[in-house]
Short mmCIF file of C-alpha atoms and ligand atoms in Angstrom, two decimals:
data_model
loop_
_atom_site.label_atom_id
_atom_site.label_comp_id
_atom_site.label_asym_id
_atom_site.label_seq_id
_atom_site.Cartn_x
_atom_site.Cartn_y
_atom_site.Cartn_z
CA MET A 1 32.73 27.63 1.89
CA SER A 2 29.88 29.90 0.93
CA GLU A 3 27.90 29.67 4.12
CA SER A 4 26.23 33.00 3.59
CA ARG A 5 25.06 32.22 0.08
CA GLU A 6 21.32 32.28 -0.13
CA ILE A 7 19.00 31.07 -2.79
CA ALA A 8 15.46 31.94 -3.58
CA ALA A 9 12.95 29.14 -3.48
CA THR A 10 9.23 29.26 -3.76
CA GLU A 11 6.96 27.46 -1.36
CA GLY A 12 5.39 25.38 -4.12
CA SER A 13 1.78 24.81 -3.26
CA ARG A 14 1.16 28.22 -1.78
CA GLY A 15 3.29 30.14 -4.24
CA VAL A 16 4.82 32.21 -1.45
CA GLU A 17 8.28 33.54 -2.12
CA ARG A 18 10.73 32.70 0.57
CA THR A 19 14.43 32.55 1.00
CA ALA A 20 16.05 29.36 2.22
CA SER A 21 19.47 29.70 3.69
CA ILE A 22 21.55 26.91 2.29
CA GLY A 23 24.03 27.35 5.06
CA ARG A 24 21.55 25.59 7.30
CA ALA A 25 20.79 22.79 4.84
CA ARG A 26 21.07 19.23 6.11
CA GLN A 27 21.86 15.97 4.35
CA ALA A 28 21.74 12.42 5.73
CA VAL A 29 24.80 10.33 4.95
CA LEU A 30 25.10 6.58 5.35
CA MET A 31 28.59 6.36 6.86
CA GLU A 32 28.72 2.56 7.08
CA PRO A 33 26.08 -0.13 7.55
CA GLY A 34 24.00 0.77 10.58
CA ARG A 35 25.40 4.28 10.98
CA LEU A 36 23.59 7.35 9.65
CA GLU A 37 24.69 10.93 10.15
CA LEU A 38 22.66 14.06 9.55
CA ARG A 39 25.25 16.57 8.37
CA GLU A 40 25.15 20.28 7.81
CA TRP A 41 25.75 20.70 4.13
CA THR A 42 26.10 23.43 1.53
CA PRO A 43 24.36 22.31 -1.65
CA PRO A 44 26.28 23.19 -4.80
CA HIS A 45 25.00 25.42 -7.57
CA PRO A 46 23.59 23.12 -10.25
CA GLY A 47 25.87 22.62 -13.25
CA PRO A 48 24.78 22.48 -16.90
CA GLY A 49 21.50 20.59 -17.24
CA GLU A 50 21.24 19.98 -13.50
CA VAL A 51 18.57 21.11 -11.06
CA LEU A 52 18.80 21.78 -7.33
CA LEU A 53 15.57 20.58 -5.79
CA GLU A 54 14.21 21.60 -2.42
CA VAL A 55 13.01 18.25 -1.07
CA LYS A 56 9.37 18.25 0.00
CA CYS A 57 9.10 14.52 0.60
CA ALA A 58 11.46 11.55 0.62
CA LEU A 59 10.20 8.01 1.04
CA SER A 60 11.75 5.09 2.81
CA CYS A 61 12.42 2.09 0.60
CA GLY A 62 13.34 -1.55 1.09
CA THR A 63 16.54 -0.89 -0.83
CA ASP A 64 17.49 1.71 1.77
CA LEU A 65 16.86 -0.77 4.56
CA LYS A 66 19.02 -3.38 2.82
CA ALA A 67 21.82 -0.82 2.35
CA TYR A 68 21.46 0.30 5.96
CA ARG A 69 21.83 -3.30 7.13
CA ARG A 70 24.63 -4.55 4.90
CA GLY A 71 25.77 -1.80 2.51
CA HIS A 72 24.99 -1.73 -1.21
CA PRO A 73 27.10 -3.30 -3.96
CA MET A 74 26.75 -0.20 -6.16
CA TRP A 75 27.31 2.55 -3.57
CA ARG A 76 30.68 3.44 -2.08
CA LEU A 77 30.16 4.51 1.55
CA PRO A 78 29.96 7.07 2.99
CA ALA A 79 27.19 8.09 0.58
CA PRO A 80 24.27 10.52 0.70
CA PHE A 81 21.19 8.49 1.43
CA GLY A 82 17.65 8.20 0.08
CA HIS A 83 16.49 7.98 -3.54
CA GLU A 84 12.69 8.44 -3.65
CA PHE A 85 11.77 12.10 -3.63
CA SER A 86 9.72 15.00 -4.90
CA GLY A 87 10.24 18.69 -4.43
CA VAL A 88 10.41 22.20 -5.77
CA VAL A 89 13.06 23.56 -8.13
CA ALA A 90 15.25 25.88 -6.05
CA GLU A 91 17.81 26.58 -8.75
CA ALA A 92 18.09 25.45 -12.37
CA GLY A 93 21.49 25.02 -13.99
CA PRO A 94 22.57 26.55 -17.30
CA GLY A 95 20.72 25.10 -20.27
CA VAL A 96 17.75 23.74 -18.34
CA GLU A 97 14.71 24.74 -20.35
CA LYS A 98 12.11 22.21 -19.21
CA PHE A 99 11.92 23.52 -15.65
CA SER A 100 12.35 26.76 -13.79
CA VAL A 101 12.55 27.94 -10.17
CA GLY A 102 9.34 27.16 -8.30
CA ASP A 103 8.28 24.22 -10.46
CA GLU A 104 7.07 21.20 -8.51
CA LEU A 105 8.86 18.07 -9.70
CA MET A 106 8.72 14.32 -9.51
CA ALA A 107 11.69 12.30 -10.74
CA ALA A 108 13.15 8.83 -10.82
CA PRO A 109 16.65 8.66 -9.33
CA THR A 110 18.25 7.13 -12.43
CA ALA A 111 18.17 7.54 -16.19
CA SER A 112 19.64 5.48 -19.00
CA CYS A 113 22.02 6.94 -21.60
CA GLY A 114 19.99 6.13 -24.72
CA GLU A 115 23.12 5.24 -26.69
CA CYS A 116 24.66 2.04 -25.38
CA PHE A 117 24.20 -1.57 -26.51
CA PHE A 118 21.32 -2.19 -24.07
CA CYS A 119 19.56 1.11 -24.71
CA GLY A 120 19.71 0.30 -28.44
CA ARG A 121 17.81 -2.90 -27.76
CA GLY A 122 15.08 -1.32 -25.65
CA GLN A 123 16.57 -2.76 -22.45
CA GLU A 124 17.44 0.59 -20.92
CA ASN A 125 16.98 -0.95 -17.47
CA LEU A 126 20.36 -2.65 -18.02
CA CYS A 127 22.17 0.54 -19.07
CA ALA A 128 25.34 0.86 -17.00
CA GLN A 129 24.71 4.54 -16.45
CA ALA A 130 21.40 3.82 -14.74
CA MET A 131 23.02 2.39 -11.63
CA GLU A 132 26.39 4.16 -11.80
CA LYS A 133 24.91 7.64 -11.84
CA MET A 134 22.04 7.14 -9.41
CA VAL A 135 20.86 10.35 -7.76
CA LEU A 136 21.25 9.86 -4.02
CA GLY A 137 20.65 12.12 -1.05
CA ALA A 138 16.87 12.45 -0.82
CA TYR A 139 16.91 12.47 2.99
CA ALA A 140 17.98 16.10 2.94
CA ASP A 141 16.73 19.66 2.61
CA PHE A 142 18.02 19.83 -0.97
CA ILE A 143 19.04 17.29 -3.59
CA LEU A 144 21.08 17.85 -6.73
CA VAL A 145 19.37 16.14 -9.67
CA GLY A 146 21.77 15.16 -12.47
CA ALA A 147 21.39 16.34 -16.06
CA HIS A 148 20.63 12.82 -17.33
CA VAL A 149 17.64 12.53 -14.97
CA VAL A 150 16.44 16.07 -15.63
CA ALA A 151 16.50 15.36 -19.37
CA ARG A 152 14.79 11.96 -19.34
CA ASN A 153 13.09 11.01 -16.09
CA ALA A 154 11.85 14.18 -14.41
CA PHE A 155 8.31 15.51 -14.74
CA ARG A 156 6.29 18.46 -13.56
CA LYS A 157 4.02 17.38 -10.70
CA PRO A 158 0.36 18.29 -11.15
CA PRO A 159 -0.93 20.44 -8.25
CA GLU A 160 -3.60 17.89 -7.30
CA LEU A 161 -0.99 15.16 -6.74
CA SER A 162 0.56 15.31 -3.28
CA PHE A 163 4.33 15.47 -2.87
CA GLU A 164 4.11 12.16 -1.00
CA GLU A 165 2.41 10.35 -3.83
CA ALA A 166 4.68 11.99 -6.40
CA ALA A 167 7.67 10.54 -4.55
CA LEU A 168 6.35 7.06 -5.41
CA LEU A 169 7.49 7.43 -9.02
CA GLU A 170 10.50 5.11 -8.73
CA PRO A 171 8.87 2.13 -6.95
CA THR A 172 5.83 2.47 -9.22
CA ALA A 173 8.10 2.38 -12.30
CA CYS A 174 9.67 -0.86 -11.02
CA VAL A 175 6.20 -2.39 -10.58
CA VAL A 176 5.08 -1.18 -14.03
CA HIS A 177 8.18 -2.71 -15.66
CA ALA A 178 7.61 -6.08 -14.00
CA GLN A 179 3.92 -6.16 -14.90
CA GLU A 180 4.62 -5.10 -18.50
CA LEU A 181 6.75 -8.22 -18.80
CA ALA A 182 4.30 -10.45 -16.92
CA ARG A 183 1.23 -9.21 -18.83
CA PRO A 184 -1.49 -10.11 -16.30
CA GLU A 185 -4.92 -10.69 -17.82
CA LYS A 186 -8.19 -9.57 -16.25
CA TYR A 187 -9.48 -13.14 -15.94
CA GLU A 188 -6.40 -14.38 -14.10
CA THR A 189 -5.60 -15.20 -10.50
CA VAL A 190 -2.36 -13.67 -9.30
CA LEU A 191 -0.47 -14.61 -6.16
CA VAL A 192 1.87 -12.01 -4.70
CA VAL A 193 4.45 -13.51 -2.35
CA GLY A 194 5.51 -10.99 0.29
CA ALA A 195 3.30 -8.44 2.07
CA GLY A 196 5.79 -5.58 2.18
CA ALA A 197 5.47 -2.23 0.39
CA PHE A 198 6.37 -3.69 -3.01
CA GLY A 199 4.06 -6.69 -2.65
CA ILE A 200 1.16 -4.44 -1.76
CA LEU A 201 2.01 -1.95 -4.53
CA HIS A 202 1.92 -4.85 -6.99
CA ALA A 203 -1.48 -5.92 -5.63
CA MET A 204 -2.82 -2.36 -5.96
CA ALA A 205 -1.56 -2.09 -9.56
CA LEU A 206 -3.10 -5.47 -10.46
CA LYS A 207 -6.47 -4.52 -9.02
CA ALA A 208 -6.34 -1.13 -10.77
CA GLN A 209 -5.98 -3.04 -14.07
CA GLY A 210 -9.06 -5.09 -13.24
CA VAL A 211 -7.34 -8.40 -12.48
CA ARG A 212 -10.05 -10.68 -11.11
CA GLU A 213 -8.37 -12.22 -8.11
CA VAL A 214 -5.24 -11.07 -6.30
CA ALA A 215 -4.00 -13.02 -3.29
CA VAL A 216 -1.14 -11.85 -1.10
CA ALA A 217 0.82 -14.44 0.86
CA GLY A 218 3.10 -13.16 3.59
CA ARG A 219 3.90 -13.07 7.25
CA GLY A 220 2.91 -10.68 10.02
CA ALA A 221 -0.71 -10.07 11.00
CA GLN A 222 -0.36 -6.29 10.65
CA ARG A 223 1.11 -6.44 7.15
CA LEU A 224 -1.51 -8.91 5.99
CA GLU A 225 -4.21 -6.68 7.38
CA TRP A 226 -2.78 -3.74 5.41
CA ALA A 227 -2.62 -5.92 2.26
CA GLY A 228 -6.32 -6.70 2.67
CA GLN A 229 -7.25 -3.08 3.31
CA LEU A 230 -5.27 -1.87 0.29
CA GLY A 231 -6.86 -4.17 -2.24
CA ALA A 232 -5.85 -7.83 -1.97
CA ASP A 233 -8.88 -10.07 -2.44
CA ARG A 234 -7.34 -12.74 -0.23
CA VAL A 235 -4.51 -12.77 2.24
CA ILE A 236 -2.71 -15.94 3.21
CA ASP A 237 -0.56 -16.14 6.32
CA VAL A 238 2.32 -18.39 5.24
CA GLN A 239 3.10 -19.23 8.85
CA ALA A 240 -0.42 -20.46 9.61
CA ALA A 241 -1.57 -24.04 9.19
CA GLY A 242 -3.18 -24.73 5.84
CA ALA A 243 -1.29 -22.02 3.92
CA GLU A 244 -0.13 -24.44 1.24
CA GLU A 245 -3.65 -25.74 0.73
CA ALA A 246 -5.00 -22.20 0.54
CA VAL A 247 -2.61 -21.38 -2.32
CA ALA A 248 -3.27 -24.70 -4.08
CA SER A 249 -7.02 -24.06 -3.97
CA LEU A 250 -6.72 -20.75 -5.84
CA ASN A 251 -8.08 -20.55 -9.38
CA GLY A 252 -10.48 -23.43 -8.96
CA GLY A 253 -7.73 -25.69 -7.70
CA TYR A 254 -5.30 -25.10 -10.59
CA GLY A 255 -3.18 -22.67 -8.57
CA PRO A 256 -2.24 -19.10 -9.55
CA ASP A 257 -1.73 -18.17 -13.21
CA LEU A 258 0.96 -15.72 -12.22
CA VAL A 259 3.11 -15.50 -9.10
CA ILE A 260 4.99 -12.30 -8.29
CA GLU A 261 7.78 -12.86 -5.77
CA CYS A 262 8.49 -9.79 -3.66
CA THR A 263 10.42 -11.05 -0.63
CA GLY A 264 13.92 -10.98 -2.12
CA GLN A 265 14.68 -14.20 -0.23
CA VAL A 266 15.59 -17.51 -1.84
CA ASP A 267 12.85 -19.20 0.19
CA GLY A 268 10.34 -16.87 -1.44
CA TRP A 269 11.77 -17.66 -4.90
CA ARG A 270 11.46 -21.39 -4.19
CA GLU A 271 7.92 -20.91 -2.96
CA ALA A 272 6.95 -18.93 -6.07
CA PHE A 273 8.35 -21.62 -8.37
CA ALA A 274 6.57 -24.35 -6.44
CA ARG A 275 3.14 -22.65 -6.29
CA VAL A 276 2.51 -21.45 -9.86
CA ARG A 277 0.05 -23.48 -11.93
CA ARG A 278 1.09 -25.59 -14.94
CA GLY A 279 1.64 -23.25 -17.85
CA GLY A 280 1.93 -20.25 -15.51
CA ARG A 281 4.45 -17.43 -15.13
CA VAL A 282 6.67 -16.52 -12.22
CA VAL A 283 8.05 -13.02 -11.76
CA PHE A 284 11.09 -12.91 -9.50
CA PHE A 285 10.78 -9.26 -8.51
CA GLY A 286 12.76 -9.13 -5.26
CA GLY A 287 16.55 -9.34 -5.65
CA CYS A 288 18.16 -11.84 -3.26
CA PRO A 289 21.36 -11.46 -1.22
CA VAL A 290 24.58 -12.05 -3.19
CA ASN A 291 25.91 -15.59 -3.56
CA THR A 292 22.52 -17.23 -3.23
CA ALA A 293 21.25 -19.77 -5.76
CA LEU A 294 17.98 -21.26 -6.86
CA SER A 295 17.87 -24.80 -8.13
CA VAL A 296 15.03 -25.61 -10.44
CA ASP A 297 13.32 -28.95 -11.02
CA THR A 298 13.89 -29.32 -14.76
CA ARG A 299 11.05 -31.78 -15.13
CA ARG A 300 8.59 -29.30 -13.67
CA MET A 301 10.10 -26.42 -15.60
CA HIS A 302 9.73 -28.22 -18.94
CA TYR A 303 6.70 -30.46 -18.63
CA ASP A 304 4.71 -27.88 -16.71
CA ASN A 305 5.70 -25.33 -19.34
CA LEU A 306 6.67 -22.60 -16.84
CA THR A 307 7.82 -19.13 -17.78
CA LEU A 308 10.31 -17.51 -15.40
CA ILE A 309 10.79 -13.76 -15.56
CA ALA A 310 13.29 -11.73 -13.51
CA PRO A 311 12.75 -8.03 -14.19
CA PHE A 312 15.35 -5.61 -12.90
CA HIS A 313 14.91 -1.84 -12.51
CA TYR A 314 12.86 0.09 -15.12
CA ARG A 315 12.98 1.70 -18.55
CA PRO A 316 12.06 5.29 -19.48
CA ARG A 317 8.72 4.08 -20.86
CA ASP A 318 7.95 2.50 -17.47
CA VAL A 319 8.70 5.77 -15.71
CA ARG A 320 6.36 7.61 -18.09
CA LYS A 321 3.61 5.07 -17.52
CA ALA A 322 4.14 5.20 -13.74
CA CYS A 323 3.90 8.98 -13.92
CA GLU A 324 0.60 8.74 -15.82
CA LEU A 325 -0.75 6.20 -13.34
CA LEU A 326 0.12 8.35 -10.34
CA CYS A 327 -1.11 11.58 -11.92
CA SER A 328 -4.43 10.05 -13.00
CA GLY A 329 -5.08 9.05 -9.38
CA GLY A 330 -6.41 5.66 -10.49
CA LEU A 331 -3.89 3.75 -8.44
CA GLY A 332 -4.40 5.48 -5.11
CA ALA A 333 -0.82 4.49 -4.35
CA GLY A 334 -0.45 7.16 -1.69
CA ARG A 335 -2.37 4.89 0.69
CA ILE A 336 0.76 2.79 1.01
CA ILE A 337 2.49 5.58 2.93
CA ASN A 338 1.45 4.95 6.50
CA ALA A 339 3.85 6.96 8.63
CA ARG A 340 5.35 10.44 8.57
CA ARG A 341 8.50 11.66 10.28
CA ARG A 342 10.77 14.70 10.15
CA LEU A 343 14.29 14.52 8.75
CA ASN A 344 15.84 14.66 12.22
CA GLU A 345 13.88 11.51 13.14
CA LEU A 346 15.53 9.35 10.46
CA ALA A 347 17.03 6.94 13.01
CA GLU A 348 13.51 6.20 14.22
CA VAL A 349 12.36 5.65 10.63
CA PHE A 350 14.94 2.90 10.19
CA ALA A 351 14.07 1.39 13.56
CA MET A 352 10.44 1.20 12.39
CA LEU A 353 11.51 -0.38 9.09
CA GLU A 354 13.59 -2.96 10.98
CA ARG A 355 10.59 -3.83 13.13
CA GLY A 356 8.31 -3.98 10.10
CA THR A 357 5.82 -1.63 11.71
CA VAL A 358 5.61 0.64 8.65
CA LEU A 359 5.13 0.04 4.93
CA LYS A 360 6.51 3.29 3.60
CA CYS A 361 7.40 6.29 5.69
CA ALA A 362 7.33 9.85 4.35
CA VAL A 363 10.33 11.85 5.53
CA ILE A 364 9.47 15.53 5.48
CA PRO A 365 12.42 17.90 5.96
ZN1 ZN B 1 13.24 2.67 -3.94
ZN1 ZN B 2 22.50 3.11 -22.09
#
């Protein structure tokens, strides 16, 4: 144990030198579904190519809530928790030339290998390394960022971009990937199913590209109000009478050209398939619980000439584009973060997520 070891870190935005005692560092660990522990933790010195980042902001994510409720198929518990982050380089490992102590960074939590079968075919989102070597532990004072991420998916944060907005890199990359595959056109009408953080982020990205009409269908008056405030042209309460008719009347009665499903529930998938217009595209963005199935009416699929797309994760080019979008400020994605809590209030953050009273919460150490 090197409790007394101290490292120098700079207070990014103000450029003030300060010394953070790592002996007092904390890290949240998901022990088992429903049980989080904030542990005292001694961050390691970064190895070759790695960077130790002082976390300035971590963001809550739907994936975290799912893992908190029922575990995660790719993570062996107990596991450090949280994967959306931004921060300041506290220590750079041997061989790191891109970044040095004091640099403000934004990074995705995964990176593909660039060498495998899938990477060779431009489908880096399916690279085994992406999920196996995910950087976890953002709900903490420090996070160790692996060499693969430092090399491929980490970027210097411009000073005018807040740490909060910079931490949106990963969810924005997922949205970019899905929309690159869906190719929305400006003249189209898009229906987003699900008024959670991802649904609203999709709506914001669509409007930023100039898509004519974006409707968000979801449940919960508060969430639908947020969807409207953050850019949806129309909101449709799926629990209210007349919801089906409201969707059917979109696009001059043809129905939406493109439906983006963001609930991660089979009902939402069914709904998306049922509501798209003839000749339209459906993006199944939200992953459903394991062992669920969707049965598809083959007649509709074929004679209505539907295109079904199920994008998973993101590729390096999506991360770069997401970075450009966030840094240019054109997206205004930071508006999706509507609560702030300290690291020692993490239990409350998850209680808020369970209740659906927050879209994305910034966790500030
Ligand atoms: Zn996430
Ligand atoms: Zn690969």
